[in-house]
Amino acid sequence: MTFRSILTGYAAAVLTVGAMAGVQAQAPRVITINASDAMKYSVPTIDAKPGEKLTVKVVSASAMPKVAMAHNFVLLALGTDATAFVNAATPARATDFIPPAMKDKVIAHTPLAGLNETVEVTFDAPKAPGAYTYLCSFPGHFLAGMKGTLTVK
Ligand code: CU
């Protein structure tokens, strides 16, 4: 075994360990939420560790056109008035019902999923423990019960 081959082997081992550590640190936990014309999330509660990397997928199953029925996942900052948020979201069709004036209250959100589309967002859970509201900001859906709680603990 030459000195050069020892070095090459050492470098390969370092790279392998480094790549494994990278994958472990970065692979998000995937949460799949089904959404239907009944305007409910199939997953109304999510528990997360502070700062945990999550991917939330919204799978829409619908018989209606996207303009009439679509869903998203919007995670709100702690203490946000959810009713005030959806009221501001209702006229915000141009921005997929994310109200520009309340963008700073949004921790993470998906695009809108209509007619059998799937959308997703990857984000770090908040670091501060607490109960964070998530909701669908398509007009009327929050009031119909399309909401949930992400608990950081
Ligand atoms: Cu919805």
Coordinates of C-alpha atoms and ligand atoms in Angstrom, one line a residue:
M1 CA 0.0 0.0 0.0
T2 CA 1.5 3.3 -1.0
F3 CA 1.3 6.5 1.0
R4 CA -0.9 8.0 -1.8
S5 CA -3.4 5.1 -1.6
I6 CA -3.6 5.5 2.2
L7 CA -4.3 9.2 1.8
T8 CA -7.0 8.5 -0.9
G9 CA -8.7 5.9 1.4
Y10 CA -8.6 8.3 4.3
A11 CA -10.2 11.1 2.2
A12 CA -12.9 8.8 1.0
A13 CA -13.7 7.7 4.6
V14 CA -13.9 11.3 5.7
L15 CA -16.2 12.2 2.8
T16 CA -18.5 9.3 3.5
V17 CA -18.8 10.1 7.2
G18 CA -19.4 13.8 6.3
A19 CA -22.1 12.9 3.7
M20 CA -23.9 10.6 6.2
A21 CA -23.9 13.3 8.9
G22 CA -25.1 15.8 6.4
V23 CA -28.0 13.6 5.4
Q24 CA -29.0 12.9 9.0
A25 CA -28.9 16.6 10.0
Q26 CA -30.9 17.8 7.0
A27 CA -33.5 15.1 6.1
P28 CA -36.9 16.7 7.1
R29 CA -39.7 14.8 8.6
V30 CA -42.5 14.6 6.1
I31 CA -46.1 15.2 7.2
T32 CA -48.7 14.5 4.6
I33 CA -52.1 16.3 5.0
N34 CA -55.0 15.3 2.9
A35 CA -57.5 18.0 2.0
S36 CA -60.9 17.5 0.4
D37 CA -64.0 19.3 -0.6
A38 CA -65.2 18.8 3.0
M39 CA -62.7 21.6 4.0
K40 CA -61.0 19.7 6.8
Y41 CA -57.4 18.7 7.2
S42 CA -56.7 15.0 7.7
V43 CA -54.0 16.0 10.2
P44 CA -55.3 18.6 12.8
T45 CA -52.3 18.3 15.2
I46 CA -48.6 18.2 14.7
D47 CA -46.0 17.9 17.4
A48 CA -42.5 19.1 16.7
K49 CA -39.2 19.6 18.5
P50 CA -37.9 23.2 18.6
G51 CA -36.2 24.0 15.3
E52 CA -37.0 20.5 13.8
K53 CA -36.9 20.5 10.0
L54 CA -40.3 19.6 8.6
T55 CA -41.8 19.1 5.2
V56 CA -45.6 19.6 5.1
K57 CA -47.3 18.2 2.0
V58 CA -50.9 19.1 1.2
V59 CA -52.6 16.6 -1.1
S60 CA -55.8 18.0 -2.5
A61 CA -58.6 15.7 -3.7
S62 CA -61.4 17.7 -5.3
A63 CA -64.1 17.5 -7.8
M64 CA -64.2 21.2 -8.3
P65 CA -62.1 23.7 -10.4
K66 CA -59.2 25.3 -8.6
V67 CA -60.8 28.8 -8.7
A68 CA -63.7 27.4 -6.6
M69 CA -61.8 25.0 -4.3
A70 CA -58.1 25.0 -3.4
H71 CA -56.2 24.5 -0.2
N72 CA -52.9 25.6 1.3
F73 CA -51.1 25.3 4.6
V74 CA -50.2 28.6 6.4
L75 CA -48.4 28.4 9.7
L76 CA -48.9 31.6 11.7
A77 CA -46.6 33.2 14.2
L78 CA -47.4 32.8 17.9
G79 CA -50.2 35.2 19.0
T80 CA -51.5 36.0 15.6
D81 CA -55.2 36.7 15.4
A82 CA -56.2 33.9 12.9
T83 CA -59.6 35.5 12.2
A84 CA -58.0 38.9 11.3
F85 CA -55.5 37.0 9.1
V86 CA -58.2 35.2 7.1
N87 CA -60.2 38.4 6.8
A88 CA -57.1 40.0 5.3
A89 CA -56.5 37.0 3.1
T90 CA -60.0 36.9 1.5
P91 CA -59.4 39.7 -1.1
A92 CA -55.8 38.6 -1.7
R93 CA -56.4 36.2 -4.6
A94 CA -53.5 37.8 -6.6
T95 CA -51.1 36.5 -3.9
D96 CA -52.7 33.1 -3.4
F97 CA -54.6 34.4 -0.3
I98 CA -51.4 35.3 1.6
P99 CA -52.2 38.9 2.6
P100 CA -49.2 41.1 1.8
A101 CA -49.9 43.3 4.9
M102 CA -49.6 40.3 7.2
K103 CA -46.8 38.4 5.6
D104 CA -44.6 39.0 8.7
K105 CA -47.1 36.8 10.6
V106 CA -46.4 33.8 8.3
I107 CA -43.8 31.3 9.4
A108 CA -44.2 29.1 6.4
H109 CA -46.8 28.4 3.7
T110 CA -47.4 26.3 0.7
P111 CA -48.8 27.4 -2.7
L112 CA -52.4 26.6 -3.4
A113 CA -53.3 23.1 -4.3
G114 CA -56.4 22.6 -6.5
L115 CA -58.0 19.7 -8.3
N116 CA -55.8 16.7 -7.2
E117 CA -52.6 18.7 -6.9
T118 CA -49.9 18.2 -4.2
V119 CA -48.0 21.2 -2.8
E120 CA -45.3 21.2 -0.1
V121 CA -43.1 23.5 2.0
T122 CA -40.0 22.7 4.0
F123 CA -39.2 24.8 7.0
D124 CA -37.7 24.8 10.5
A125 CA -40.2 24.5 13.3
P126 CA -40.1 27.6 15.6
K127 CA -37.6 27.4 18.4
A128 CA -40.0 28.8 21.0
P129 CA -42.3 26.3 22.6
G130 CA -45.9 26.9 22.1
A131 CA -49.1 26.2 20.2
Y132 CA -48.9 27.6 16.6
T133 CA -52.0 27.8 14.5
Y134 CA -52.0 26.5 10.9
L135 CA -54.8 27.1 8.5
C136 CA -56.1 27.2 5.0
S137 CA -56.4 30.8 3.8
F138 CA -58.7 30.1 0.9
P139 CA -61.9 32.2 1.6
G140 CA -64.3 30.5 4.0
H141 CA -62.2 27.4 4.7
F142 CA -60.8 28.5 8.1
L143 CA -64.3 29.3 9.3
A144 CA -65.4 25.9 8.0
G145 CA -62.8 24.3 10.3
M146 CA -59.8 24.0 8.1
K147 CA -57.2 24.6 10.7
G148 CA -54.8 22.8 13.1
T149 CA -52.2 23.2 15.8
L150 CA -48.5 22.7 15.6
T151 CA -47.2 22.2 19.1
V152 CA -43.5 22.9 19.7
K153 CA -42.2 21.2 22.8
Ligands
CU1 CU -58.9 24.9 2.0

